[in-house]
Coordinates of C-alpha atoms in Angstrom, one line a residue:
M1 CA 0.0 0.0 0.0
M2 CA 1.4 3.3 -1.0
T3 CA 0.5 6.6 0.6
T4 CA 1.9 9.1 -1.9
P5 CA 1.6 9.6 -5.7
L6 CA 3.8 7.5 -7.9
R7 CA 5.6 10.4 -9.6
L8 CA 8.2 9.8 -12.3
G9 CA 10.4 12.1 -14.3
I10 CA 10.5 11.6 -18.1
S11 CA 12.1 13.1 -21.1
R12 CA 9.4 15.4 -22.6
C13 CA 9.8 14.1 -26.1
L14 CA 8.6 10.7 -24.9
L15 CA 5.2 12.1 -24.0
G16 CA 4.8 13.4 -27.6
E17 CA 5.9 17.0 -27.0
E18 CA 7.7 18.5 -30.0
V19 CA 10.9 19.5 -28.3
R20 CA 13.5 17.6 -30.1
F21 CA 16.3 19.3 -32.0
D22 CA 14.4 18.9 -35.3
G23 CA 11.1 20.0 -33.9
G24 CA 9.8 16.5 -33.6
H25 CA 8.9 14.1 -30.8
K26 CA 9.4 10.4 -29.8
R27 CA 6.1 9.6 -28.2
D28 CA 6.2 6.2 -26.5
V29 CA 2.7 4.6 -26.5
F30 CA 3.5 2.2 -23.6
L31 CA 4.6 5.1 -21.4
T32 CA 1.8 7.5 -22.3
D33 CA -1.2 5.1 -22.7
V34 CA -0.3 2.2 -20.4
L35 CA 2.1 3.1 -17.6
G36 CA 0.7 6.7 -17.7
R37 CA -2.5 5.4 -16.0
Y38 CA -0.6 4.6 -12.9
V39 CA 2.0 7.4 -12.6
E40 CA 2.2 11.2 -12.6
W41 CA 4.7 12.2 -15.2
V42 CA 7.1 15.1 -14.5
P43 CA 8.4 16.1 -18.0
V44 CA 11.9 17.5 -18.5
C45 CA 13.7 18.6 -21.6
P46 CA 17.2 19.7 -20.5
E47 CA 18.1 21.4 -23.8
V48 CA 14.9 23.4 -24.1
E49 CA 15.1 24.3 -20.4
A50 CA 18.7 25.5 -20.9
G51 CA 17.4 28.0 -23.4
L52 CA 18.5 26.3 -26.6
G53 CA 15.1 26.5 -28.3
T54 CA 13.2 24.3 -30.8
P55 CA 14.2 23.5 -33.4
R56 CA 18.0 23.8 -32.7
E57 CA 21.3 22.7 -34.1
A58 CA 22.1 19.1 -33.4
M59 CA 24.7 18.5 -30.7
R60 CA 27.0 15.8 -29.6
L61 CA 29.4 14.9 -26.7
I62 CA 33.1 15.6 -27.3
G63 CA 36.2 14.7 -25.2
N64 CA 36.7 12.6 -22.1
P65 CA 33.6 10.3 -21.7
E66 CA 33.8 11.0 -17.9
Q67 CA 33.7 14.8 -18.4
P68 CA 32.5 15.5 -22.0
R69 CA 31.6 18.8 -23.5
L70 CA 28.2 19.3 -25.2
V71 CA 29.0 21.0 -28.6
A72 CA 26.8 22.0 -31.6
I73 CA 27.9 19.9 -34.6
K74 CA 28.0 22.6 -37.3
S75 CA 28.8 25.9 -35.5
G76 CA 31.0 24.4 -32.8
R77 CA 29.2 26.3 -30.0
D78 CA 29.8 24.8 -26.6
H79 CA 26.6 24.5 -24.5
T80 CA 28.1 22.6 -21.6
L81 CA 27.8 25.4 -19.1
A82 CA 24.2 26.1 -20.1
L83 CA 23.3 22.4 -19.5
E84 CA 25.2 22.2 -16.2
T85 CA 23.5 25.4 -14.9
M86 CA 20.1 24.1 -15.9
A87 CA 20.8 20.7 -14.3
G88 CA 21.8 22.3 -11.0
K89 CA 18.6 24.3 -10.7
R90 CA 16.3 21.6 -12.1
L91 CA 17.6 18.8 -9.8
G92 CA 16.8 20.9 -6.8
D93 CA 13.2 21.3 -8.1
L94 CA 12.9 17.6 -8.7
E95 CA 14.1 16.7 -5.2
E96 CA 11.1 18.6 -3.9
L97 CA 8.8 16.5 -6.1
D98 CA 10.0 13.2 -4.4
L99 CA 10.4 11.2 -7.7
S100 CA 10.1 7.4 -7.7
G101 CA 11.9 6.9 -11.0
F102 CA 12.9 8.5 -14.3
V103 CA 12.6 7.4 -17.9
F104 CA 15.2 9.0 -20.2
K105 CA 15.5 9.3 -24.0
K106 CA 18.1 6.8 -25.2
D107 CA 21.2 8.0 -27.2
S108 CA 20.6 11.7 -26.3
P109 CA 23.7 13.8 -25.5
S110 CA 21.7 15.3 -22.6
C111 CA 19.5 12.4 -21.5
G112 CA 21.1 9.1 -22.6
V113 CA 21.9 6.9 -19.6
E114 CA 24.5 4.6 -21.2
R115 CA 26.4 4.0 -24.5
V116 CA 25.9 7.5 -25.7
R117 CA 28.2 8.4 -28.6
T118 CA 31.2 10.5 -27.4
Y119 CA 33.7 11.8 -30.0
N120 CA 37.4 12.1 -29.4
E121 CA 39.7 14.8 -30.7
H122 CA 40.0 13.0 -34.0
G123 CA 36.2 12.9 -34.5
M124 CA 36.0 9.2 -33.9
P125 CA 32.9 8.1 -31.8
G126 CA 33.0 5.7 -28.8
R127 CA 30.0 4.3 -27.0
K128 CA 31.0 5.0 -23.4
G129 CA 29.2 8.3 -22.8
V130 CA 26.3 9.4 -20.5
G131 CA 24.1 12.4 -21.3
L132 CA 25.0 15.5 -19.2
F133 CA 21.7 15.8 -17.5
A134 CA 21.3 12.1 -17.0
R135 CA 24.8 11.9 -15.4
A136 CA 23.9 14.8 -13.0
F137 CA 20.7 13.1 -12.1
L138 CA 22.4 9.7 -11.4
D139 CA 25.0 11.5 -9.2
R140 CA 22.3 13.4 -7.2
F141 CA 19.8 10.5 -6.8
P142 CA 21.8 7.2 -6.9
L143 CA 18.9 5.1 -5.5
I144 CA 16.1 6.3 -7.7
P145 CA 15.4 3.7 -10.5
V146 CA 16.2 5.0 -14.0
E147 CA 15.8 3.5 -17.4
E148 CA 15.9 4.4 -21.1
E149 CA 12.7 4.1 -23.1
G150 CA 14.4 1.8 -25.7
R151 CA 15.3 -0.8 -23.1
L152 CA 11.7 -0.9 -21.9
C153 CA 10.9 -2.8 -25.1
D154 CA 12.5 -5.8 -23.4
P155 CA 9.8 -7.5 -21.2
L156 CA 12.3 -8.5 -18.5
L157 CA 13.9 -5.0 -18.3
R158 CA 10.4 -3.4 -18.3
E159 CA 9.2 -5.6 -15.5
N160 CA 12.4 -5.0 -13.5
F161 CA 12.2 -1.2 -13.8
I162 CA 8.6 -0.9 -12.9
E163 CA 9.0 -3.3 -10.0
R164 CA 11.9 -1.2 -8.7
V165 CA 9.8 2.0 -9.1
F166 CA 6.9 0.6 -7.0
C167 CA 9.3 -0.8 -4.4
Y168 CA 11.2 2.5 -4.1
R169 CA 8.0 4.3 -3.5
R170 CA 7.1 1.9 -0.7
W171 CA 10.5 2.4 0.8
Q172 CA 10.2 6.2 0.6
D173 CA 6.8 6.0 2.2
L174 CA 8.3 4.1 5.1
I175 CA 11.1 6.6 5.4
Q176 CA 8.7 9.5 5.5
R177 CA 6.5 7.9 8.2
G178 CA 9.7 7.6 10.3
V179 CA 11.7 4.4 10.4
T180 CA 11.5 2.4 13.7
R181 CA 13.2 -0.9 14.2
Q182 CA 9.9 -2.6 14.4
A183 CA 8.7 -1.0 11.2
L184 CA 11.8 -2.0 9.3
V185 CA 11.5 -5.6 10.5
R186 CA 7.9 -5.6 9.2
F187 CA 8.9 -4.0 5.9
H188 CA 11.7 -6.6 5.4
T189 CA 9.4 -9.5 6.3
I190 CA 6.9 -8.8 3.5
Q191 CA 9.7 -8.2 1.0
K192 CA 11.6 -11.5 1.6
Y193 CA 10.5 -13.5 -1.4
L194 CA 10.8 -10.5 -3.8
L195 CA 14.4 -10.1 -2.6
L196 CA 15.0 -13.8 -3.0
A197 CA 13.8 -13.6 -6.6
H198 CA 16.4 -11.0 -7.4
S199 CA 19.6 -11.7 -5.4
V200 CA 20.3 -14.4 -2.9
P201 CA 23.5 -12.7 -1.6
H202 CA 21.6 -9.4 -0.9
Y203 CA 18.7 -11.4 0.6
R204 CA 21.1 -12.9 3.1
Q205 CA 22.9 -9.7 3.7
L206 CA 19.7 -7.8 4.4
G207 CA 18.5 -10.7 6.7
R208 CA 21.7 -10.3 8.8
L209 CA 21.2 -6.6 8.9
V210 CA 17.6 -6.9 10.2
A211 CA 18.7 -9.5 12.7
Q212 CA 21.0 -6.9 14.2
V213 CA 18.5 -4.0 14.3
N214 CA 19.2 -3.3 18.0
E215 CA 22.8 -2.6 17.3
Y216 CA 22.1 0.4 15.0
R217 CA 20.5 3.8 15.3
P218 CA 17.3 3.8 13.3
K219 CA 18.6 6.5 10.9
D220 CA 21.8 4.6 10.2
L221 CA 19.9 1.4 9.8
A222 CA 17.5 3.0 7.3
I223 CA 20.4 4.3 5.2
R224 CA 22.2 1.0 5.0
Y225 CA 19.0 -1.0 4.4
G226 CA 17.8 1.3 1.6
E227 CA 21.1 1.0 -0.2
L228 CA 21.1 -2.8 -0.1
F229 CA 17.4 -3.0 -0.9
M230 CA 17.7 -1.1 -4.1
Q231 CA 20.9 -2.9 -5.1
A232 CA 19.1 -6.2 -4.6
L233 CA 16.2 -5.2 -6.8
A234 CA 18.6 -3.9 -9.5
A235 CA 19.8 -7.5 -10.0
K236 CA 17.5 -9.1 -12.6
A237 CA 15.1 -11.8 -11.6
T238 CA 15.5 -14.9 -13.7
V239 CA 13.4 -18.0 -14.4
R240 CA 15.6 -20.1 -12.1
K241 CA 15.3 -17.6 -9.3
H242 CA 11.5 -17.4 -9.7
V243 CA 11.3 -21.3 -9.6
N244 CA 13.3 -21.3 -6.4
V245 CA 10.8 -18.8 -4.8
L246 CA 7.8 -20.7 -6.0
Q247 CA 9.1 -23.9 -4.5
H248 CA 9.8 -22.1 -1.2
I249 CA 6.2 -20.8 -1.1
L250 CA 4.9 -24.2 -1.9
G251 CA 6.6 -25.5 1.1
H252 CA 4.3 -23.5 3.4
F253 CA 1.2 -25.5 2.3
K254 CA 2.2 -28.5 0.3
E255 CA 1.2 -30.9 3.2
R256 CA -2.4 -29.6 2.8
L257 CA -2.6 -30.5 -0.9
D258 CA -3.8 -33.9 -2.0
A259 CA -1.7 -35.8 -4.5
Q260 CA -3.6 -34.5 -7.6
E261 CA -3.4 -30.9 -6.5
K262 CA 0.3 -31.2 -5.7
A263 CA 1.0 -32.8 -9.0
E264 CA -0.9 -30.0 -10.9
L265 CA 1.0 -27.3 -9.1
L266 CA 4.4 -28.9 -9.6
G267 CA 3.5 -29.4 -13.2
V268 CA 2.7 -25.7 -13.9
I269 CA 5.9 -24.7 -12.1
A270 CA 7.8 -27.1 -14.4
D271 CA 6.1 -25.7 -17.4
Y272 CA 7.2 -22.3 -16.4
H273 CA 10.7 -23.5 -15.8
Q274 CA 10.8 -24.9 -19.4
G275 CA 9.5 -21.7 -20.9
L276 CA 6.1 -23.2 -21.9
T277 CA 4.0 -20.8 -19.7
P278 CA 4.4 -17.4 -18.3
L279 CA 5.1 -16.7 -14.6
I280 CA 1.5 -15.6 -14.0
V281 CA 0.2 -19.2 -14.5
P282 CA 1.9 -20.8 -11.4
L283 CA 1.5 -17.6 -9.5
T284 CA -2.2 -17.6 -10.0
L285 CA -2.5 -21.2 -8.8
I286 CA -0.3 -20.4 -5.8
K287 CA -2.3 -17.4 -4.9
H288 CA -5.5 -19.5 -5.0
Y289 CA -4.1 -21.9 -2.4
V290 CA -2.7 -19.1 -0.3
Q291 CA -6.2 -17.7 0.0
L292 CA -7.9 -21.0 0.4
F293 CA -5.6 -22.1 3.3
D294 CA -5.3 -18.6 4.6
V295 CA -1.5 -18.7 4.7
E296 CA -1.0 -15.2 6.3
Y297 CA 2.8 -15.0 6.0
I298 CA 2.7 -15.7 2.2
R299 CA -0.5 -13.7 1.6
D300 CA 1.3 -10.5 2.8
Q301 CA 4.4 -11.0 0.6
V302 CA 4.9 -8.2 -1.9
Y303 CA 6.3 -10.8 -4.4
L304 CA 2.7 -12.0 -5.1
N305 CA 1.6 -8.5 -6.2
P306 CA 4.5 -6.1 -6.7
H307 CA 2.7 -3.9 -9.3
P308 CA -0.8 -3.6 -10.8
K309 CA -1.8 -6.8 -12.5
E310 CA -3.3 -4.7 -15.4
L311 CA 0.3 -3.9 -16.5
M312 CA 0.5 -7.7 -17.4
L313 CA 4.3 -7.6 -16.7
R314 CA 4.4 -11.3 -15.7
N315 CA 2.4 -12.5 -18.7
H316 CA 5.3 -13.0 -21.1
V317 CA 7.0 -16.3 -21.9

């Protein structure tokens, strides 16, 4: 249960706004028409907000990929300072808005998150750059989930990003209510199987941290837990990891199943493992038995419902 709006930053062109250098847009239907029903978008166009206008001369990154310059291709005008000034002010505004994530435009010299073309002194491109505004955002908000719209075409990456967004919002809600040792233990308890589906090492590390809650001040505990929590979720869930979780959950009620019911459930888990059915199939059957047998510990697990089912993120094979 979340208590505040799910607010995400987004490159304005992805919403269909004609702010690109050529006066066009890159509207993304999934973001506007599907995910947009569940989030409040906060649009940002660094280049327009830096005063460069639309349309404008195309630009590219030049120099050291770690500290590149943003330069107009034809005129050679250097717009680095304008972008850096804009970023400093805009990031302060975004901090006040309490974002839960950000979707950036891929390959953009201002917004690209990875593999942005950066040209050396000989005019040769490399693929090691990060857009100026995106880099500033990542430095300022290292825990906030970010993704490029191009990568969201991959069902696994899409699910991972949206899952992280919802989880980050839940974590921020806990922080804003005030973290107590008891509240953190409760939060961790209902996240256990979700964490196990992403990273066993982080699952164990967080378990040890929670077991030692009385040895930390609540503030220090929250900082450490939040870092490890988001690191864990950044690790991609896999079929093998999901099967492990499904089998763990099954262990909570398998003795209450008759032979036919147990065989059916093990069969759909095996079908999922072999790529014959999507994750939603064994999950639906498991949720049925969790409700039927009133298995409270499992019923409360975020793993069963980490995001709205209408997004159909677990329906792919």
